[in-house]
Amino acid sequence: MKLPYAEPYRIKMTEAIRTSTREEREEWIRQARYNLFKLRSEQVFIDLLTDSGTGSMSDRQWGAMMTGDESYAGASSYYRLRETVRRIFGFEYFLPTHQGRAAENVLFTALVKAGDIIPGNSHFDTTKGHIEYRRAVALDCTVDQAADTQLELPFKGNIDCAKLERALEAHPAEKIPFVCLTVTNNTAGGQPVSMENIRQTSLLCRRYGVPLLLDSARFAENAYFIKTREEGYADRSIKEIVREMYSYADLMTISAKKDGVVNMGGFTAMRDKELFDRASVFNIMFEGYVTYGGMSGRDMEALAVGLDENTEFEQLDARIRQVALLGRLLDQYGIPYQRPAGGHAIFVDARRVLPNVPREEFPAQTLGVELYLEAGIRGVEIGAILADRDPETRLNRYPKLELLRLAIPRRTYTDNHIAVIAAACKNIYDRRESIVRGYKITYEAPIMRHFTVELEKL
Ligand SMILES: *Cc1c(COP(=O)(O)O)cnc(C)c1O
């Protein structure tokens, strides 16, 4: 008999989580103004809000933390992380920051000015926030196929090179500080970008004299998909694939809280010394001195180990299998989600699950609240609330997709938890016809409203 699959690790420490009653959850979510971000974590049974900073570190990472050098300047932990960044990504210069958006803040302060255009494949929300805050435009050039959740394509995260070329043609290079390619494409459903697409994008960028930035939170998962889906890469190691991906790029920002498998951290890296010098000033101003930025020595140690470990095939395979398992269970129950299963999450297609809830009443948010009430599971809306208002017209933006993201933290939950998530989704799906009303906004912040929005049940 062929032996079944098992994870390449065993568990050394556990953390208790709590169940609750539906009555308790009804009260808690009402107090949270129907915003899942406002729940306390003790009120949640299975937390799929994000896979960011929520993974389990390995014994080697915890061990490395004890060797952290907390010197203000020139810490050995900084040099260890710098060596790792150079080896894995091939970038000469890097600045540590406290997380991904801080890396964006430092780099974009050096590069982005009012009126600039930044083409990309579905910019992540903080990335878009940092662009729009500087009165520049995040121009979405994602392939159209990404908007059809039922289309089964290997690289639905790709940028559309024809759209990109039109954008590069329409604006002078001085107006385009960089093209931003997000790997994997979080907003389009954790969908990967192919090596071919990275290469083509880089060729276009070179032709038009524009740098290419990789927004890199899930770079290793992207490399896993290149290895398993793209012709010619099956026999290449994840580390070789990562080196090739970054050979096409000039800049990177990264939230290390995802594929770095640490609870906090990030950095920006580049090849250009002059840009590094300029960005260093902003790193010192916003984050900390250049050899620690926003990170303590022990955190830099844990990240150096995390980057090394999580660019090994077995680790990525265990994780992506678990996400695929959730996808397979939803398939059994006929529940539509962004296909194929993404790298870090399943994105349930809320408009198809709740066809009776009008777009103006936020179907994905409605589904998120239902799932919390059903089983204490917390997902996150990736739809009209997240899409925010148009900065010019201040009208609600309705994106093509209304998704409920169920992000799976790395090495945190077991396959039994996955089975509970799928069963809870099925229970809601079975009574979908009876869910006809959603929510209206009673409070929202002027930018990035989803974190603090308050809602009222209609
Ligand atoms: C998480 C993320 C960011 C922002 O990083 P934080 O660590 O949350 O500040 C930026 N881009 C992408 C693609 C991300 O997934």
Tab-separated table of C-alpha atoms and ligand atoms in Angstrom:
chain	number	residue	atom	x	y	z
A	1	MET	CA	0.000	0.000	0.000
A	2	LYS	CA	1.241	3.490	-0.826
A	3	LEU	CA	1.879	5.372	2.375
A	4	PRO	CA	-0.247	8.498	2.858
A	5	TYR	CA	1.233	11.979	3.051
A	6	ALA	CA	2.383	13.406	6.405
A	7	GLU	CA	3.863	16.761	7.381
A	8	PRO	CA	7.677	17.037	7.572
A	9	TYR	CA	7.580	18.190	11.219
A	10	ARG	CA	6.141	17.253	14.604
A	11	ILE	CA	4.620	19.599	17.198
A	12	LYS	CA	6.557	20.600	20.311
A	13	MET	CA	4.211	23.130	21.896
A	14	THR	CA	0.442	23.731	21.806
A	15	GLU	CA	-1.798	26.719	22.487
A	16	ALA	CA	-5.357	26.288	23.782
A	17	ILE	CA	-8.193	27.784	21.717
A	18	ARG	CA	-11.762	28.297	22.894
A	19	THR	CA	-15.147	27.261	21.600
A	20	SER	CA	-18.213	29.433	22.250
A	21	THR	CA	-21.980	29.347	21.817
A	22	ARG	CA	-23.884	30.993	18.999
A	23	GLU	CA	-25.580	33.306	21.543
A	24	GLU	CA	-22.179	34.499	22.790
A	25	ARG	CA	-20.986	35.093	19.264
A	26	GLU	CA	-24.131	37.039	18.352
A	27	GLU	CA	-23.475	39.405	21.243
A	28	TRP	CA	-19.738	39.713	20.516
A	29	ILE	CA	-20.117	40.473	16.818
A	30	ARG	CA	-22.821	43.048	17.579
A	31	GLN	CA	-20.431	44.741	20.034
A	32	ALA	CA	-17.739	44.603	17.318
A	33	ARG	CA	-20.110	46.525	14.992
A	34	TYR	CA	-20.023	43.564	12.611
A	35	ASN	CA	-16.361	44.254	11.869
A	36	LEU	CA	-14.352	41.041	12.333
A	37	PHE	CA	-11.183	43.061	13.010
A	38	LYS	CA	-12.805	44.381	16.192
A	39	LEU	CA	-13.330	40.941	17.773
A	40	ARG	CA	-11.015	39.845	20.552
A	41	SER	CA	-9.001	36.778	19.621
A	42	GLU	CA	-10.497	34.833	22.571
A	43	GLN	CA	-13.857	35.243	20.886
A	44	VAL	CA	-12.568	33.339	17.844
A	45	PHE	CA	-12.218	29.549	17.556
A	46	ILE	CA	-10.339	29.227	14.258
A	47	ASP	CA	-8.674	32.443	13.156
A	48	LEU	CA	-8.332	32.768	9.388
A	49	LEU	CA	-8.212	36.564	9.371
A	50	THR	CA	-4.707	36.440	7.987
A	51	ASP	CA	-1.647	34.262	7.551
A	52	SER	CA	0.457	37.321	8.381
A	53	GLY	CA	2.580	36.939	11.497
A	54	THR	CA	0.345	34.090	12.687
A	55	GLY	CA	2.490	31.096	11.703
A	56	SER	CA	4.410	28.811	14.063
A	57	MET	CA	8.145	29.310	14.157
A	58	SER	CA	10.414	26.283	14.121
A	59	ASP	CA	12.649	25.156	17.007
A	60	ARG	CA	15.611	26.435	14.982
A	61	GLN	CA	14.042	29.874	14.716
A	62	TRP	CA	13.313	29.991	18.450
A	63	GLY	CA	16.862	28.828	19.119
A	64	ALA	CA	18.286	31.538	16.856
A	65	MET	CA	16.368	34.179	18.809
A	66	MET	CA	18.547	33.470	21.831
A	67	THR	CA	21.598	34.472	19.812
A	68	GLY	CA	20.175	37.873	18.822
A	69	ASP	CA	22.670	40.721	19.020
A	70	GLU	CA	20.817	43.779	20.303
A	71	SER	CA	23.586	46.298	19.593
A	72	TYR	CA	22.238	49.588	18.277
A	73	ALA	CA	24.724	49.730	15.398
A	74	GLY	CA	26.522	46.983	13.499
A	75	ALA	CA	24.802	44.027	15.206
A	76	SER	CA	25.956	40.601	14.025
A	77	SER	CA	22.262	39.686	13.597
A	78	TYR	CA	21.998	42.416	10.942
A	79	TYR	CA	24.980	41.029	9.050
A	80	ARG	CA	23.559	37.500	9.277
A	81	LEU	CA	20.247	38.683	7.787
A	82	ARG	CA	22.051	40.741	5.137
A	83	GLU	CA	24.041	37.690	4.077
A	84	THR	CA	20.794	35.685	3.819
A	85	VAL	CA	19.069	38.397	1.767
A	86	ARG	CA	22.043	38.568	-0.605
A	87	ARG	CA	22.190	34.794	-0.969
A	88	ILE	CA	18.445	34.201	-1.432
A	89	PHE	CA	17.426	37.272	-3.452
A	90	GLY	CA	20.717	38.490	-4.871
A	91	PHE	CA	20.199	42.111	-3.774
A	92	GLU	CA	23.273	43.964	-2.572
A	93	TYR	CA	21.518	46.546	-0.357
A	94	PHE	CA	18.725	46.097	2.154
A	95	LEU	CA	16.995	48.008	4.943
A	96	PRO	CA	15.156	46.145	7.734
A	97	THR	CA	11.741	47.546	8.713
A	98	HIS	CA	9.111	46.524	11.231
A	99	GLN	CA	6.787	45.070	8.579
A	100	GLY	CA	5.885	45.242	4.898
A	101	ARG	CA	4.015	48.531	4.874
A	102	ALA	CA	6.946	50.175	6.649
A	103	ALA	CA	9.204	48.995	3.828
A	104	GLU	CA	6.730	50.573	1.413
A	105	ASN	CA	6.740	53.787	3.420
A	106	VAL	CA	10.545	54.023	3.391
A	107	LEU	CA	11.014	53.136	-0.272
A	108	PHE	CA	8.013	55.054	-1.629
A	109	THR	CA	9.045	58.197	0.238
A	110	ALA	CA	12.273	58.039	-1.758
A	111	LEU	CA	10.574	57.217	-5.085
A	112	VAL	CA	6.908	58.242	-5.397
A	113	LYS	CA	5.605	61.783	-5.966
A	114	ALA	CA	2.189	63.310	-6.632
A	115	GLY	CA	0.866	62.549	-10.100
A	116	ASP	CA	2.963	59.407	-10.586
A	117	ILE	CA	1.510	56.228	-12.075
A	118	ILE	CA	2.396	52.810	-10.674
A	119	PRO	CA	1.159	49.971	-12.856
A	120	GLY	CA	0.903	46.537	-11.275
A	121	ASN	CA	-1.083	43.331	-10.812
A	122	SER	CA	-3.754	44.110	-8.174
A	123	HIS	CA	-1.766	46.202	-5.685
A	124	PHE	CA	-2.096	45.031	-2.095
A	125	ASP	CA	-4.195	47.341	0.117
A	126	THR	CA	-1.309	48.913	2.087
A	127	THR	CA	0.670	49.276	-1.144
A	128	LYS	CA	-2.235	51.055	-2.786
A	129	GLY	CA	-2.698	53.090	0.394
A	130	HIS	CA	0.923	54.249	0.343
A	131	ILE	CA	0.642	55.131	-3.347
A	132	GLU	CA	-2.654	57.019	-3.063
A	133	TYR	CA	-1.561	58.773	0.137
A	134	ARG	CA	1.201	60.334	-1.988
A	135	ARG	CA	-1.423	61.383	-4.577
A	136	ALA	CA	-0.121	58.917	-7.111
A	137	VAL	CA	-2.198	56.337	-9.002
A	138	ALA	CA	-2.088	52.552	-8.577
A	139	LEU	CA	-3.006	51.325	-12.055
A	140	ASP	CA	-4.343	47.755	-12.043
A	141	CYS	CA	-3.102	45.786	-15.076
A	142	THR	CA	-3.990	42.274	-13.864
A	143	VAL	CA	-5.034	39.728	-16.509
A	144	ASP	CA	-8.822	39.804	-17.050
A	145	GLN	CA	-9.086	36.054	-16.382
A	146	ALA	CA	-8.344	36.712	-12.687
A	147	ALA	CA	-11.863	38.137	-12.345
A	148	ASP	CA	-13.525	34.844	-13.380
A	149	THR	CA	-13.333	32.729	-10.240
A	150	GLN	CA	-14.324	29.507	-12.016
A	151	LEU	CA	-11.594	29.630	-14.660
A	152	GLU	CA	-8.896	27.062	-13.861
A	153	LEU	CA	-5.573	28.617	-14.952
A	154	PRO	CA	-2.116	27.966	-13.488
A	155	PHE	CA	-1.000	31.618	-13.268
A	156	LYS	CA	-4.037	33.799	-12.689
A	157	GLY	CA	-1.925	36.326	-10.777
A	158	ASN	CA	-0.102	37.506	-13.913
A	159	ILE	CA	0.087	41.072	-15.097
A	160	ASP	CA	-1.404	41.682	-18.554
A	161	CYS	CA	1.633	42.736	-20.593
A	162	ALA	CA	-0.512	44.454	-23.244
A	163	LYS	CA	-2.199	46.606	-20.581
A	164	LEU	CA	1.192	47.281	-19.026
A	165	GLU	CA	2.710	48.320	-22.329
A	166	ARG	CA	-0.184	50.691	-23.006
A	167	ALA	CA	0.438	52.287	-19.594
A	168	LEU	CA	4.185	52.538	-20.235
A	169	GLU	CA	3.516	54.116	-23.620
A	170	ALA	CA	0.947	56.595	-22.309
A	171	HIS	CA	3.185	58.154	-19.644
A	172	PRO	CA	6.785	59.396	-19.648
A	173	ALA	CA	9.262	57.295	-17.605
A	174	GLU	CA	9.670	60.147	-15.064
A	175	LYS	CA	6.005	59.618	-14.120
A	176	ILE	CA	6.442	55.887	-13.503
A	177	PRO	CA	8.826	55.355	-10.574
A	178	PHE	CA	8.463	51.558	-10.893
A	179	VAL	CA	6.175	48.750	-11.965
A	180	CYS	CA	4.897	46.758	-8.979
A	181	LEU	CA	4.527	43.014	-9.431
A	182	THR	CA	3.032	41.229	-6.412
A	183	VAL	CA	4.082	37.594	-5.942
A	184	THR	CA	1.839	35.787	-5.272
A	185	ASN	CA	-1.019	38.066	-6.239
A	186	ASN	CA	-2.768	38.314	-2.880
A	187	THR	CA	-5.731	40.424	-3.949
A	188	ALA	CA	-6.587	38.197	-6.932
A	189	GLY	CA	-6.819	35.148	-4.667
A	190	GLY	CA	-3.263	34.174	-3.773
A	191	GLN	CA	-2.718	33.354	-7.432
A	192	PRO	CA	0.862	32.972	-8.665
A	193	VAL	CA	2.770	34.880	-11.337
A	194	SER	CA	4.702	32.770	-13.838
A	195	MET	CA	8.427	33.115	-14.428
A	196	GLU	CA	7.597	33.868	-18.052
A	197	ASN	CA	5.387	36.758	-16.924
A	198	ILE	CA	8.083	38.130	-14.595
A	199	ARG	CA	10.589	37.903	-17.469
A	200	GLN	CA	8.256	39.628	-19.953
A	201	THR	CA	7.430	42.355	-17.439
A	202	SER	CA	11.095	42.951	-16.817
A	203	LEU	CA	11.790	43.172	-20.565
A	204	LEU	CA	9.037	45.782	-20.947
A	205	CYS	CA	10.329	47.708	-17.950
A	206	ARG	CA	13.827	47.746	-19.388
A	207	ARG	CA	12.595	48.857	-22.792
A	208	TYR	CA	10.811	51.829	-21.219
A	209	GLY	CA	13.525	52.601	-18.663
A	210	VAL	CA	11.339	51.846	-15.618
A	211	PRO	CA	12.517	49.767	-12.609
A	212	LEU	CA	10.671	46.588	-11.613
A	213	LEU	CA	9.668	46.099	-7.972
A	214	LEU	CA	8.578	42.719	-6.621
A	215	ASP	CA	6.132	43.035	-3.716
A	216	SER	CA	7.336	39.825	-2.178
A	217	ALA	CA	5.247	38.717	0.823
A	218	ARG	CA	4.622	35.227	-0.643
A	219	PHE	CA	7.624	34.899	-2.919
A	220	ALA	CA	8.377	31.315	-1.795
A	221	GLU	CA	4.831	30.103	-2.436
A	222	ASN	CA	5.073	31.731	-5.862
A	223	ALA	CA	8.298	29.820	-6.489
A	224	TYR	CA	6.543	26.599	-5.403
A	225	PHE	CA	3.864	27.141	-8.055
A	226	ILE	CA	6.492	27.882	-10.703
A	227	LYS	CA	8.196	24.601	-9.805
A	228	THR	CA	4.990	22.552	-9.808
A	229	ARG	CA	3.103	24.243	-12.676
A	230	GLU	CA	5.493	25.915	-15.130
A	231	GLU	CA	7.271	23.984	-17.835
A	232	GLY	CA	10.997	23.648	-17.334
A	233	TYR	CA	11.107	24.214	-13.581
A	234	ALA	CA	10.171	20.803	-12.113
A	235	ASP	CA	13.802	19.902	-11.481
A	236	ARG	CA	14.921	23.274	-10.148
A	237	SER	CA	15.145	23.873	-6.409
A	238	ILE	CA	12.964	26.539	-4.781
A	239	LYS	CA	16.109	28.552	-4.012
A	240	GLU	CA	17.203	28.429	-7.656
A	241	ILE	CA	13.773	29.557	-8.788
A	242	VAL	CA	13.747	32.424	-6.283
A	243	ARG	CA	17.170	33.571	-7.517
A	244	GLU	CA	15.911	33.607	-11.086
A	245	MET	CA	12.699	35.492	-10.153
A	246	TYR	CA	14.730	38.230	-8.477
A	247	SER	CA	17.337	38.383	-11.214
A	248	TYR	CA	14.639	40.201	-13.244
A	249	ALA	CA	13.862	42.765	-10.516
A	250	ASP	CA	15.519	46.006	-9.421
A	251	LEU	CA	13.699	46.538	-6.128
A	252	MET	CA	11.765	44.606	-3.546
A	253	THR	CA	9.584	45.251	-0.539
A	254	ILE	CA	8.581	42.354	1.669
A	255	SER	CA	6.369	41.620	4.616
A	256	ALA	CA	8.439	38.933	6.342
A	257	LYS	CA	5.346	37.971	8.351
A	258	LYS	CA	4.221	35.693	5.544
A	259	ASP	CA	6.854	33.558	3.806
A	260	GLY	CA	9.550	34.655	6.273
A	261	VAL	CA	7.504	32.778	8.935
A	262	VAL	CA	8.149	35.342	11.676
A	263	ASN	CA	5.632	37.232	13.788
A	264	MET	CA	6.970	40.666	12.852
A	265	GLY	CA	9.400	42.061	10.323
A	266	GLY	CA	10.029	43.182	6.766
A	267	PHE	CA	12.551	44.905	4.565
A	268	THR	CA	13.190	46.675	1.316
A	269	ALA	CA	16.112	45.733	-0.899
A	270	MET	CA	17.665	47.166	-4.040
A	271	ARG	CA	20.683	47.070	-6.347
A	272	ASP	CA	21.213	50.812	-6.635
A	273	LYS	CA	23.602	52.349	-4.073
A	274	GLU	CA	22.350	55.884	-4.665
A	275	LEU	CA	18.745	54.849	-3.961
A	276	PHE	CA	19.882	52.896	-0.898
A	277	ASP	CA	21.569	56.017	0.474
A	278	ARG	CA	18.437	58.113	-0.066
A	279	ALA	CA	16.117	55.467	1.416
A	280	SER	CA	18.466	55.019	4.396
A	281	VAL	CA	17.635	58.553	5.534
A	282	PHE	CA	13.920	57.696	5.613
A	283	ASN	CA	14.614	54.367	7.319
A	284	ILE	CA	16.428	56.221	10.086
A	285	MET	CA	13.606	58.740	10.321
A	286	PHE	CA	10.647	56.331	10.288
A	287	GLU	CA	12.012	52.975	11.485
A	288	GLY	CA	15.400	52.970	13.180
A	289	TYR	CA	19.098	53.021	12.444
A	290	VAL	CA	20.022	51.235	9.204
A	291	THR	CA	21.367	48.075	10.894
A	292	TYR	CA	18.122	47.283	12.701
A	293	GLY	CA	15.378	49.494	11.230
A	294	GLY	CA	12.179	48.268	12.828
A	295	MET	CA	13.515	44.942	14.073
A	296	SER	CA	15.245	43.714	17.186
A	297	GLY	CA	18.352	41.560	16.788
A	298	ARG	CA	16.503	38.393	17.825
A	299	ASP	CA	13.814	39.045	15.224
A	300	MET	CA	16.451	39.431	12.500
A	301	GLU	CA	17.954	36.081	13.578
A	302	ALA	CA	14.557	34.345	13.427
A	303	LEU	CA	13.927	35.845	9.990
A	304	ALA	CA	17.289	34.730	8.616
A	305	VAL	CA	16.477	31.139	9.624
A	306	GLY	CA	12.846	31.446	8.452
A	307	LEU	CA	13.862	32.620	4.968
A	308	ASP	CA	16.241	29.693	4.642
A	309	GLU	CA	13.817	27.055	5.915
A	310	ASN	CA	10.793	28.263	4.011
A	311	THR	CA	12.607	28.207	0.686
A	312	GLU	CA	12.777	24.410	0.952
A	313	PHE	CA	10.231	22.415	-1.054
A	314	GLU	CA	8.988	20.162	1.779
A	315	GLN	CA	7.884	23.103	3.952
A	316	LEU	CA	5.995	24.794	1.143
A	317	ASP	CA	4.492	21.501	0.021
A	318	ALA	CA	3.003	20.825	3.482
A	319	ARG	CA	1.437	24.257	3.577
A	320	ILE	CA	0.038	24.407	0.086
A	321	ARG	CA	-1.373	20.889	0.443
A	322	GLN	CA	-3.393	22.060	3.442
A	323	VAL	CA	-4.837	24.984	1.489
A	324	ALA	CA	-5.625	22.569	-1.367
A	325	LEU	CA	-7.356	20.230	1.111
A	326	LEU	CA	-9.777	23.000	2.081
A	327	GLY	CA	-10.399	23.596	-1.615
A	328	ARG	CA	-11.146	19.904	-2.227
A	329	LEU	CA	-13.625	19.772	0.666
A	330	LEU	CA	-15.418	22.875	-0.648
A	331	ASP	CA	-15.528	21.179	-4.069
A	332	GLN	CA	-17.293	18.204	-2.490
A	333	TYR	CA	-19.941	20.564	-1.123
A	334	GLY	CA	-20.189	22.548	-4.371
A	335	ILE	CA	-19.079	25.831	-2.803
A	336	PRO	CA	-17.541	28.220	-5.368
A	337	TYR	CA	-14.153	29.816	-4.672
A	338	GLN	CA	-11.366	31.431	-6.686
A	339	ARG	CA	-9.941	28.518	-8.669
A	340	PRO	CA	-7.496	26.924	-8.521
A	341	ALA	CA	-6.807	26.963	-4.756
A	342	GLY	CA	-4.282	29.727	-3.993
A	343	GLY	CA	-1.054	29.601	-2.056
A	344	HIS	CA	-2.063	30.952	1.326
A	345	ALA	CA	-5.835	31.032	1.367
A	346	ILE	CA	-9.121	29.998	-0.132
A	347	PHE	CA	-11.135	32.925	-1.447
A	348	VAL	CA	-14.830	32.027	-1.358
A	349	ASP	CA	-16.870	33.690	-4.109
A	350	ALA	CA	-19.393	35.544	-1.940
A	351	ARG	CA	-21.612	36.766	-4.775
A	352	ARG	CA	-22.170	33.195	-5.898
A	353	VAL	CA	-22.674	31.884	-2.364
A	354	LEU	CA	-25.068	34.700	-1.388
A	355	PRO	CA	-26.681	35.706	-4.699
A	356	ASN	CA	-29.600	37.415	-2.920
A	357	VAL	CA	-27.495	39.975	-1.036
A	358	PRO	CA	-27.114	43.171	-3.151
A	359	ARG	CA	-23.583	44.435	-3.854
A	360	GLU	CA	-24.376	47.660	-2.008
A	361	GLU	CA	-24.937	45.559	1.125
A	362	PHE	CA	-21.510	43.883	1.013
A	363	PRO	CA	-22.044	40.151	0.314
A	364	ALA	CA	-18.493	39.130	1.309
A	365	GLN	CA	-18.757	40.908	4.652
A	366	THR	CA	-22.179	39.324	5.153
A	367	LEU	CA	-20.711	35.886	4.499
A	368	GLY	CA	-17.832	36.608	6.886
A	369	VAL	CA	-20.232	37.470	9.707
A	370	GLU	CA	-22.330	34.352	8.936
A	371	LEU	CA	-19.255	32.120	9.159
A	372	TYR	CA	-18.298	33.646	12.479
A	373	LEU	CA	-21.807	33.100	13.842
A	374	GLU	CA	-21.880	29.556	12.497
A	375	ALA	CA	-18.645	28.254	13.988
A	376	GLY	CA	-16.501	31.011	15.504
A	377	ILE	CA	-14.353	31.114	12.357
A	378	ARG	CA	-12.930	34.498	11.375
A	379	GLY	CA	-12.181	35.223	7.733
A	380	VAL	CA	-11.776	38.602	6.070
A	381	GLU	CA	-13.666	40.514	3.419
A	382	ILE	CA	-11.840	41.128	0.145
A	383	GLY	CA	-14.515	43.109	-1.623
A	384	ALA	CA	-16.151	46.512	-1.783
A	385	ILE	CA	-15.343	47.511	1.806
A	386	LEU	CA	-11.654	46.772	1.245
A	387	ALA	CA	-11.730	48.435	-2.191
A	388	ASP	CA	-12.576	51.727	-0.448
A	389	ARG	CA	-13.869	54.848	-2.144
A	390	ASP	CA	-12.448	56.383	-5.284
A	391	PRO	CA	-10.023	59.077	-4.056
A	392	GLU	CA	-11.371	61.543	-6.658
A	393	THR	CA	-15.138	60.961	-6.730
A	394	ARG	CA	-15.419	59.545	-3.159
A	395	LEU	CA	-17.923	57.010	-4.534
A	396	ASN	CA	-17.788	53.391	-3.401
A	397	ARG	CA	-15.610	51.252	-5.659
A	398	TYR	CA	-17.144	47.909	-6.538
A	399	PRO	CA	-14.358	45.530	-7.577
A	400	LYS	CA	-15.046	42.666	-9.981
A	401	LEU	CA	-14.697	40.173	-7.153
A	402	GLU	CA	-16.445	39.969	-3.777
A	403	LEU	CA	-14.445	37.376	-1.873
A	404	LEU	CA	-14.300	36.035	1.645
A	405	ARG	CA	-10.669	35.136	2.268
A	406	LEU	CA	-9.951	32.195	4.537
A	407	ALA	CA	-6.212	32.542	5.121
A	408	ILE	CA	-4.447	29.521	6.563
A	409	PRO	CA	-1.637	30.349	9.029
A	410	ARG	CA	1.564	28.366	8.457
A	411	ARG	CA	2.020	25.192	10.578
A	412	THR	CA	-0.732	26.322	12.978
A	413	TYR	CA	-3.956	24.351	12.468
A	414	THR	CA	-4.433	20.638	11.754
A	415	ASP	CA	-6.430	19.009	8.971
A	416	ASN	CA	-9.224	18.483	11.548
A	417	HIS	CA	-9.592	22.249	11.802
A	418	ILE	CA	-9.751	22.389	8.020
A	419	ALA	CA	-12.644	19.886	8.090
A	420	VAL	CA	-14.543	22.101	10.572
A	421	ILE	CA	-14.066	25.151	8.334
A	422	ALA	CA	-15.418	23.301	5.306
A	423	ALA	CA	-18.429	21.935	7.237
A	424	ALA	CA	-19.300	25.411	8.533
A	425	CYS	CA	-19.170	26.757	4.971
A	426	LYS	CA	-21.481	23.938	3.848
A	427	ASN	CA	-24.055	24.754	6.541
A	428	ILE	CA	-24.230	28.345	5.331
A	429	TYR	CA	-24.327	27.281	1.702
A	430	ASP	CA	-27.274	24.992	2.463
A	431	ARG	CA	-29.321	27.924	3.769
A	432	ARG	CA	-28.044	30.526	1.302
A	433	GLU	CA	-31.494	31.310	-0.155
A	434	SER	CA	-32.655	32.580	3.220
A	435	ILE	CA	-29.864	35.174	3.484
A	436	VAL	CA	-31.168	38.197	1.598
A	437	ARG	CA	-29.953	41.283	3.427
A	438	GLY	CA	-26.471	42.526	4.286
A	439	TYR	CA	-25.025	45.540	6.092
A	440	LYS	CA	-24.685	49.298	5.781
A	441	ILE	CA	-21.730	51.419	6.892
A	442	THR	CA	-22.291	53.694	9.883
A	443	TYR	CA	-18.652	54.816	10.326
A	444	GLU	CA	-15.611	54.745	8.052
A	445	ALA	CA	-12.109	56.223	8.030
A	446	PRO	CA	-11.053	58.331	5.002
A	447	ILE	CA	-8.478	55.716	3.870
A	448	MET	CA	-8.062	51.956	4.533
A	449	ARG	CA	-11.518	51.920	6.046
A	450	HIS	CA	-11.853	48.124	6.361
A	451	PHE	CA	-9.770	47.960	9.541
A	452	THR	CA	-12.043	50.259	11.554
A	453	VAL	CA	-15.350	50.324	9.663
A	454	GLU	CA	-18.564	50.028	11.703
A	455	LEU	CA	-21.647	48.392	10.247
A	456	GLU	CA	-25.323	47.966	10.941
A	457	LYS	CA	-27.409	44.940	10.031
A	458	LEU	CA	-30.121	45.650	7.451
B	1	LIG	C1	1.041	41.759	3.881
B	1	LIG	C2	1.397	42.416	2.611
B	1	LIG	C3	1.918	43.709	2.588
B	1	LIG	C4	2.040	44.575	3.829
B	1	LIG	O1	2.804	43.979	4.797
B	1	LIG	P1	2.550	44.166	6.377
B	1	LIG	O2	3.605	43.336	6.990
B	1	LIG	O3	1.167	43.680	6.666
B	1	LIG	O4	2.706	45.607	6.679
B	1	LIG	C5	2.273	44.243	1.360
B	1	LIG	N1	2.108	43.550	0.231
B	1	LIG	C6	1.604	42.293	0.214
B	1	LIG	C7	1.466	41.571	-1.078
B	1	LIG	C8	1.224	41.689	1.399
B	1	LIG	O5	0.691	40.458	1.371
